[in-house]
XYZ file of C-alpha atoms in Angstrom:
554
model
C 0.038 0.272 0.529
C 1.444 3.254 -0.936
C 1.573 5.809 1.863
C -0.556 8.888 1.485
C 1.181 11.994 0.150
C 3.559 10.089 -2.031
C 6.244 8.632 -0.081
C 7.106 5.491 -0.446
C 5.655 1.912 0.098
C 5.052 0.382 3.611
C 4.550 0.589 7.329
C 7.318 1.844 9.672
C 6.364 -0.590 12.751
C 9.259 1.413 15.487
C 6.640 2.890 17.571
C 10.153 4.124 19.386
C 10.013 6.975 16.093
C 6.604 6.872 15.498
C 4.574 8.148 18.553
C 0.648 8.035 18.246
C -1.668 10.721 20.384
C -4.867 10.537 20.146
C -7.226 13.034 20.993
C -11.018 14.475 20.185
C -10.100 17.852 18.698
C -6.530 18.426 17.350
C -5.673 21.770 16.769
C -3.304 23.251 14.272
C -2.169 27.037 15.302
C -1.890 28.677 18.707
C -2.542 31.915 17.816
C -5.836 33.849 19.361
C -8.557 31.461 17.099
C -6.846 28.108 17.698
C -6.378 29.164 21.364
C -10.115 30.286 22.027
C -11.751 27.253 19.802
C -9.428 25.092 22.700
C -10.726 27.071 25.583
C -14.086 26.647 24.578
C -14.234 23.109 23.875
C -12.030 21.653 26.991
C -14.935 21.236 29.157
C -15.796 18.599 26.611
C -13.309 17.100 25.430
C -9.707 16.115 25.073
C -7.940 18.696 22.689
C -4.100 18.420 21.212
C -2.787 22.421 20.148
C 0.201 22.325 17.748
C 2.403 25.178 17.721
C 4.775 25.074 14.973
C 7.033 27.399 17.394
C 7.095 28.052 21.088
C 3.235 28.380 21.722
C 3.367 32.415 21.566
C 5.391 32.994 17.862
C 2.348 33.751 15.177
C 0.387 36.818 14.143
C -1.669 37.632 17.325
C 1.486 37.782 19.513
C 2.792 40.637 17.395
C -0.745 42.427 16.715
C -0.793 45.869 17.954
C -3.696 47.682 17.401
C -6.702 46.518 18.887
C -9.841 44.788 18.234
C -13.228 46.092 17.419
C -16.739 46.287 18.362
C -19.704 48.534 19.151
C -19.007 49.449 22.856
C -19.817 53.556 22.771
C -23.402 54.547 22.859
C -23.092 56.653 19.814
C -21.365 53.680 17.829
C -24.034 51.420 16.056
C -23.616 47.796 14.747
C -24.695 49.057 11.865
C -21.690 51.675 11.658
C -19.722 48.512 11.818
C -21.002 46.781 9.323
C -21.532 49.885 6.977
C -17.850 50.350 7.748
C -16.617 47.077 6.840
C -18.413 46.924 3.555
C -16.824 50.025 2.146
C -13.364 49.030 3.308
C -14.018 45.500 1.616
C -14.337 47.531 -1.734
C -18.006 46.316 -1.413
C -17.284 42.658 -1.932
C -17.282 41.480 1.845
C -20.349 38.875 2.674
C -23.219 41.041 4.132
C -24.424 38.292 6.399
C -21.016 37.321 7.206
C -20.550 41.023 8.112
C -23.670 41.185 9.936
C -22.556 38.060 12.181
C -19.304 39.175 13.024
C -20.540 42.844 14.118
C -23.803 41.660 16.246
C -21.173 39.245 17.683
C -18.237 40.860 18.419
C -18.868 42.610 21.931
C -19.671 39.471 23.294
C -16.702 37.913 21.916
C -14.928 40.763 23.651
C -16.723 40.634 26.456
C -15.507 36.899 26.820
C -11.945 37.379 26.312
C -12.296 40.614 28.994
C -13.849 38.270 31.812
C -10.794 35.744 31.136
C -8.653 38.339 32.352
C -7.768 40.583 29.063
C -6.274 43.480 30.427
C -7.957 46.106 27.689
C -7.130 49.743 29.192
C -10.223 51.851 30.576
C -11.175 55.019 30.703
C -9.937 57.181 34.395
C -13.609 57.001 36.348
C -13.643 58.668 40.101
C -15.753 55.812 41.315
C -14.608 51.856 41.289
C -17.956 50.520 42.079
C -18.839 51.977 38.460
C -19.359 49.598 35.188
C -15.709 50.139 33.729
C -15.551 52.369 30.501
C -12.957 51.266 28.209
C -10.888 53.380 26.295
C -11.572 52.790 22.282
C -9.483 54.425 19.970
C -10.271 54.699 16.396
C -8.290 52.824 13.423
C -8.118 53.859 9.686
C -11.453 52.828 7.735
C -13.896 53.052 11.325
C -16.509 55.999 11.220
C -16.432 56.051 15.057
C -13.764 54.973 18.163
C -14.922 50.996 18.705
C -10.927 49.454 19.232
C -10.696 47.915 22.109
C -6.624 47.901 23.235
C -3.791 47.487 25.568
C -1.872 50.347 25.180
C 0.071 48.995 22.195
C 0.315 45.581 22.531
C -2.948 44.201 22.459
C -2.006 40.744 20.502
C 1.055 40.141 23.517
C -2.131 40.893 26.049
C -4.355 38.304 24.256
C -2.240 35.750 23.932
C -0.646 35.570 27.319
C -4.006 35.275 28.799
C -5.576 33.127 26.490
C -1.735 30.696 27.226
C -2.635 31.144 31.007
C -6.038 29.686 30.897
C -4.437 27.080 28.451
C -1.750 26.265 30.809
C -3.982 25.571 33.668
C -6.725 23.221 32.012
C -5.974 19.458 32.356
C -7.751 18.949 28.709
C -5.480 20.650 26.696
C -2.322 19.592 25.648
C -0.237 21.619 23.768
C 2.628 20.341 21.420
C 5.254 22.926 21.012
C 8.078 22.619 17.966
C 5.674 20.639 15.850
C 4.826 21.469 12.151
C 1.874 19.543 10.435
C 2.819 18.275 7.745
C -0.319 16.765 5.891
C -3.979 15.972 6.965
C -5.021 12.243 6.638
C -8.395 11.367 5.257
C -10.116 8.263 3.964
C -9.668 9.365 0.132
C -5.980 10.073 1.275
C -5.317 5.916 2.555
C -7.090 5.273 -0.179
C -10.958 4.220 1.221
C -12.645 5.481 -1.783
C -16.191 3.096 -0.711
C -15.967 5.784 2.773
C -17.444 8.832 2.376
C -14.740 10.812 3.028
C -13.427 12.741 5.981
C -10.659 13.935 8.160
C -9.012 11.284 10.446
C -6.090 13.384 11.863
C -2.483 14.614 11.039
C 0.775 13.834 10.679
C 3.185 16.026 12.928
C 6.356 16.670 12.723
C 8.143 16.633 15.922
C 11.477 19.487 15.491
C 12.094 18.309 18.485
C 13.151 14.759 17.931
C 12.928 15.254 14.249
C 10.742 12.580 13.807
C 6.787 12.250 12.320
C 4.302 11.390 14.749
C 0.409 10.459 14.006
C -2.243 12.505 15.296
C -5.375 10.849 15.710
C -8.294 13.398 16.062
C -12.380 13.318 15.505
C -12.008 16.939 14.321
C -8.920 18.743 12.926
C -8.930 22.590 13.321
C -6.620 24.454 11.036
C -5.503 27.900 12.948
C -2.562 27.876 10.719
C -2.943 31.993 9.937
C -1.869 33.674 6.492
C 0.931 33.666 4.214
C 2.247 36.654 4.305
C 6.371 34.662 4.138
C 5.539 34.250 0.424
C 6.963 38.072 0.026
C 10.432 38.781 0.497
C 9.076 41.510 3.000
C 6.858 41.464 5.573
C 5.237 42.233 8.571
C 4.851 38.561 10.268
C 6.713 36.320 11.928
C 8.382 33.410 10.364
C 5.285 30.772 11.191
C 3.281 32.577 8.809
C 4.129 30.241 5.601
C 0.515 29.506 4.288
C 0.207 26.045 5.805
C -3.029 25.771 6.409
C -4.224 26.885 3.071
C -1.881 24.285 1.272
C -3.034 21.408 3.652
C -6.796 22.195 3.069
C -5.750 22.311 -0.973
C -4.252 18.881 -1.266
C -7.137 17.338 1.290
C -9.575 18.765 -1.410
C -10.691 22.281 -0.215
C -11.818 24.749 -1.997
C -9.577 28.297 -1.356
C -10.488 31.810 -2.540
C -10.019 35.636 -3.186
C -6.217 35.208 -2.585
C -5.318 37.835 -4.903
C -6.174 40.093 -2.079
C -2.427 40.473 0.423
C -2.934 43.168 2.214
C 0.629 45.045 2.748
C 0.490 47.166 5.750
C 1.152 50.701 5.203
C 3.853 51.065 7.930
C 6.430 48.746 8.835
C 9.954 50.196 10.329
C 12.696 50.741 7.600
C 15.940 50.032 9.220
C 18.859 47.873 7.832
C 18.536 45.641 12.362
C 14.927 45.558 11.711
C 13.377 42.938 9.787
C 9.679 43.192 10.092
C 8.561 45.726 13.225
C 5.106 46.951 12.164
C 3.460 50.302 13.841
C 0.627 49.805 14.275
C -2.564 51.646 12.776
C -3.519 53.259 15.986
C -0.740 55.756 15.314
C -2.103 57.608 12.281
C -6.075 57.133 14.630
C -4.392 59.559 17.087
C -2.655 61.649 14.947
C 0.425 60.856 13.711
C 1.310 61.897 9.667
C 2.706 60.710 6.487
C 5.742 62.562 4.940
C 8.043 62.925 2.111
C 11.641 62.779 2.937
C 11.514 66.656 1.954
C 8.757 66.719 5.692
C 5.666 67.477 3.250
C 2.367 65.073 3.800
C 1.144 63.679 1.088
C -2.072 62.062 1.358
C -4.672 64.558 1.087
C -3.076 63.771 -2.631
C -4.485 60.532 -3.014
C -7.478 60.196 -0.496
C -9.958 62.642 1.158
C -9.799 60.752 4.627
C -5.822 61.773 4.590
C -3.690 58.894 6.475
C -7.244 57.627 7.504
C -7.873 55.679 4.924
C -8.746 51.959 4.739
C -4.564 50.332 4.085
C -4.974 49.775 0.257
C -5.412 53.535 -0.442
C -2.044 54.034 2.123
C 0.072 51.661 0.499
C -0.810 52.438 -2.660
C 0.412 56.481 -2.377
C 3.411 55.406 0.233
C 4.634 52.649 -3.222
C 3.691 55.803 -5.360
C 5.196 58.385 -3.566
C 8.936 55.841 -3.418
C 8.697 55.102 -6.924
C 7.514 58.332 -7.937
C 10.773 59.621 -5.721
C 13.374 57.309 -6.139
C 13.501 57.042 -2.233
C 13.718 54.087 -0.411
C 10.783 55.005 2.239
C 8.402 57.550 3.476
C 8.055 58.981 6.882
C 5.842 58.457 9.852
C 5.093 61.488 12.063
C 3.694 61.661 15.734
C 6.376 63.987 16.954
C 4.135 67.231 17.022
C 2.214 65.659 19.808
C 3.081 66.229 23.433
C 6.233 63.504 24.748
C 2.857 62.092 27.219
C 0.842 61.694 25.389
C 3.254 59.597 23.280
C 4.749 57.420 25.663
C 1.598 56.683 27.259
C -0.533 55.652 24.095
C 2.138 54.162 22.204
C 5.019 52.833 25.031
C 6.246 49.556 23.859
C 6.910 51.572 19.875
C 8.628 54.249 22.245
C 11.013 52.003 23.825
C 11.768 49.107 20.714
C 12.326 52.630 18.871
C 15.263 53.907 21.160
C 16.578 50.847 20.063
C 17.033 51.467 16.669
C 18.493 55.236 17.718
C 14.707 57.101 16.799
C 13.088 59.051 19.254
C 9.834 59.606 18.238
C 8.595 62.519 20.250
C 11.507 64.112 18.229
C 12.089 63.003 15.087
C 9.620 61.081 12.074
C 10.124 57.495 11.719
C 11.296 55.858 8.124
C 8.964 53.206 7.113
C 7.760 51.499 4.133
C 4.688 49.046 2.848
C 5.142 45.205 3.671
C 3.267 42.170 3.575
C 0.467 41.815 6.496
C -2.577 40.073 5.833
C -3.968 37.581 4.083
C -7.539 38.548 2.988
C -8.432 34.789 1.122
C -7.926 31.613 2.500
C -9.990 28.238 2.963
C -13.855 28.866 1.780
C -15.882 27.849 5.325
C -18.934 28.723 6.472
C -20.691 30.730 9.617
C -19.279 27.826 11.674
C -16.194 27.371 10.655
C -16.879 24.199 8.302
C -14.811 23.785 5.068
C -15.402 21.616 2.267
C -13.920 18.405 3.993
C -16.039 16.949 6.762
C -14.677 16.566 10.081
C -11.957 19.848 8.964
C -12.673 23.372 10.078
C -10.534 26.766 9.514
C -10.271 29.518 11.376
C -8.635 32.702 11.449
C -6.360 34.166 8.989
C -6.008 31.006 7.296
C -9.802 30.931 6.400
C -12.644 32.817 3.575
C -15.091 34.161 5.730
C -16.845 36.748 3.298
C -15.771 39.430 6.096
C -12.714 41.313 4.954
C -13.646 41.364 0.763
C -11.529 43.000 -0.809
C -9.473 44.285 2.244
C -9.286 43.778 5.617
C -10.151 47.123 8.252
C -8.173 47.044 10.381
C -8.683 45.394 13.764
C -11.652 42.965 12.433
C -9.127 40.172 12.214
C -8.131 39.406 15.882
C -12.416 39.709 16.028
C -12.905 37.336 13.336
C -10.966 34.604 15.453
C -11.951 35.250 18.625
C -16.178 34.847 16.708
C -15.191 32.312 14.207
C -13.624 29.995 17.138
C -16.760 30.805 19.286
C -18.867 29.355 16.374
C -16.524 26.865 15.417
C -16.663 25.384 18.885
C -20.345 25.278 19.356
C -20.285 22.793 15.765
C -17.937 20.456 16.672
C -19.416 20.030 20.322
C -23.017 19.191 19.370
C -21.546 16.723 16.929
C -18.617 14.894 19.430
C -20.587 12.206 20.615
C -21.329 11.128 16.789
C -17.835 10.500 15.770
C -15.712 7.527 16.140
C -12.212 7.993 16.642
C -9.798 6.647 14.229
C -8.131 3.448 15.322
C -5.929 2.810 12.975
C -4.051 5.156 11.169
C -0.668 4.497 9.446
C 3.093 5.622 10.503
C 4.755 7.968 8.498
C 7.306 5.859 6.063
C 10.886 6.925 5.826
C 12.377 3.871 4.859
C 13.420 4.826 1.225
C 14.447 8.383 1.525
C 17.529 10.249 2.876
C 18.929 13.359 5.155
C 19.193 15.917 2.600
C 23.063 16.606 1.560
C 21.577 19.735 -0.784
C 20.116 22.234 1.211
C 21.513 24.909 -0.960
C 18.569 23.756 -2.978
C 15.771 24.753 -0.750
C 17.706 28.218 0.172
C 18.429 29.432 -3.558
C 14.209 28.364 -4.798
C 13.424 29.577 -1.152
C 14.444 33.778 -1.842
C 13.896 32.958 -5.662
C 10.420 32.701 -4.804
C 9.888 35.061 -2.046
C 11.319 37.747 -4.571
C 9.715 37.607 -7.637
C 6.196 37.248 -5.654
C 7.329 40.853 -4.594
C 8.860 42.002 -7.542
C 5.377 40.646 -9.560
C 2.533 40.230 -7.629
C 2.696 42.429 -5.126
C 0.816 46.168 -4.323
C 0.980 47.445 -8.229
C 0.213 44.345 -10.791
C -0.386 43.629 -14.360
C -0.825 40.521 -16.407
C 2.130 40.143 -18.201
C 3.786 39.986 -14.737
C 1.146 37.652 -12.807
C 1.942 35.075 -16.010
C 5.927 35.333 -15.469
C 5.354 34.202 -12.075
C 3.447 31.479 -12.310
C 5.732 29.952 -14.708
C 8.538 30.300 -12.568
C 5.929 28.893 -9.717
C 5.465 25.917 -11.953
C 9.127 25.094 -12.398
C 9.738 25.471 -8.587
C 6.750 23.166 -7.980
C 8.748 20.546 -9.929
C 12.041 20.353 -8.234
C 10.101 20.625 -4.733
C 8.064 18.066 -5.479
C 11.597 16.063 -6.428
C 12.922 17.245 -3.453
C 10.159 15.974 -1.105
C 9.932 12.673 -2.200
C 13.648 12.017 -1.925
C 14.684 13.452 1.083
C 13.773 13.265 4.551
C 11.259 16.176 5.832
C 12.613 19.880 7.787
C 11.348 23.170 8.521
C 12.461 24.605 5.584
C 10.927 22.387 2.734
C 7.893 21.965 4.315
C 7.698 26.015 4.342
C 8.840 26.121 1.173
C 6.584 23.196 -0.096
C 3.381 25.003 1.247
C 4.420 28.820 0.521
C 5.130 27.370 -3.664
C 1.564 25.769 -3.222
C 0.114 28.683 -1.944
C 1.934 31.440 -4.317
C 0.954 29.573 -6.923
C -3.322 29.248 -5.706
C -2.523 33.515 -5.285
C -1.377 34.222 -8.732
C -4.348 31.751 -9.993
C -6.817 34.128 -8.348
C -5.158 37.573 -9.455
C -5.624 36.034 -12.790
C -8.726 35.516 -12.806
C -9.909 39.038 -11.314
C -10.268 41.107 -14.592
C -10.757 44.646 -12.143
C -9.185 46.566 -9.767
C -10.526 46.532 -6.325
C -9.298 46.072 -2.735
C -5.894 45.026 -2.676
C -6.103 44.075 -6.092
C -4.789 46.600 -8.145
C -3.495 45.460 -11.926
C -2.162 47.697 -14.637
C -4.072 45.788 -17.413
C -7.706 46.148 -15.464
C -7.982 49.270 -13.690
C -11.615 49.981 -13.213
C -13.748 48.118 -11.190
C -16.865 45.529 -12.746
C -20.124 46.533 -11.778
C -20.701 43.172 -10.686
C -17.840 41.152 -8.867
C -17.553 37.932 -6.683
C -15.000 36.074 -4.978
C -12.327 34.423 -6.808
C -13.015 30.641 -5.619
C -10.505 28.085 -6.573
C -11.469 24.185 -6.506
C -8.740 21.357 -6.831
C -8.945 18.931 -9.277
C -8.675 16.024 -6.856
C -7.196 15.466 -3.436
C -3.079 14.977 -3.927
């Protein structure tokens, strides 16, 4: 029997090399979405959480701005819905946007009850109902962003981790890479309705592949911004969940909408340090190298325009002037205001000899958020029975053509809650898979040509930045696709002959996601939101998601 994944034949029966895990729910990813779902399900089930790095190494931990919800009496759910649709270039799913906005306050309250220390307004009476300090970010018409200073993601991640650590029904496997999903179809059980049965994971600590048996699998792996040369994301954002779901036969959509955060620090010693949109929300200006402001030349909302508009404006000015960067300036605010609202950024930039109370910050756009992903319904269910996807890995319809600031952490928590409710209602009706084949490495070797991976890695990220970046054209996209096809052939051959490694697994997933990004981009014959193409600069009257369907599971 051929072991799924195209690896050599036969079973490896050395149980010392192949450890097995059994759980009700396997959660792949340890950010806000994954940990929220684990905590919601833990009272009813045994949960295993797979974390590629340490449990805190993910996009949630580095999120600075906050989480959007209507807490102010002058604000409304209808306004939140309208702002989201406008920011998403009217490509958002109306029902999904309403679903998120209506469940926002309850989901944020759950975080508060769990110990997330969102900033509060000063109040005279400690017994009063707490009032939270709300900030405003690009695209929002009201102050509705709850935050913990300028390190909201860190506060959320730490709180969720503490609660997970104290729960006996949750086991976290750190430094474990998910390789691929195990399904009936991939095991050759063609007479059985296809369903996910678990996953193979690579234990980086022991350098062995292990098997996880599970009734349900939840992908919470984040996005794929590492496919680009310049990104604000941590190293783990390599599109693993999108690629695994695609290989298992799931549809994806809207992967052409890659959000480039307008303001990442431009400094030789700072690889991916993001400067929160809340800086502009609190009055920071964007300036050219000569000190002049420019956003009013592009949008009447100025610095508070949505991210796609701001990123294109910065990119345009850099190319027009031949400049290496633009500048973000909040130094006109008082020192006390800056250090109170942005203490983390203030201290961090001092390490680079930049005093934001006295001088502007050099910035460039960088790949930041994957707005498309694995198609799911409002319960987080994918096309494959038993498989769910939540958070940035998924395409829900919330973000449309451009994610509005601080809707992403919100989507994580709302969809994690919805998926947990769906799974809990089905737990008793699903049997645990009893026997699954172990990963077979009996006919593969250790690589003696790691340079091949490194070369392909750099080539992929460079041409994706050059050809599939902020401004595109059909010729550039076709050029990128030709190179992707060549890389896929090389990587598939390499994958079939050598033992797995972290770089190989990520490269295999990234090249698959790169192909899907370009396929989606070639299909969209218009410029909308984050997708701007020189060949189709106008909006189409009728537009929908760019759905991609696998020919068959591979």
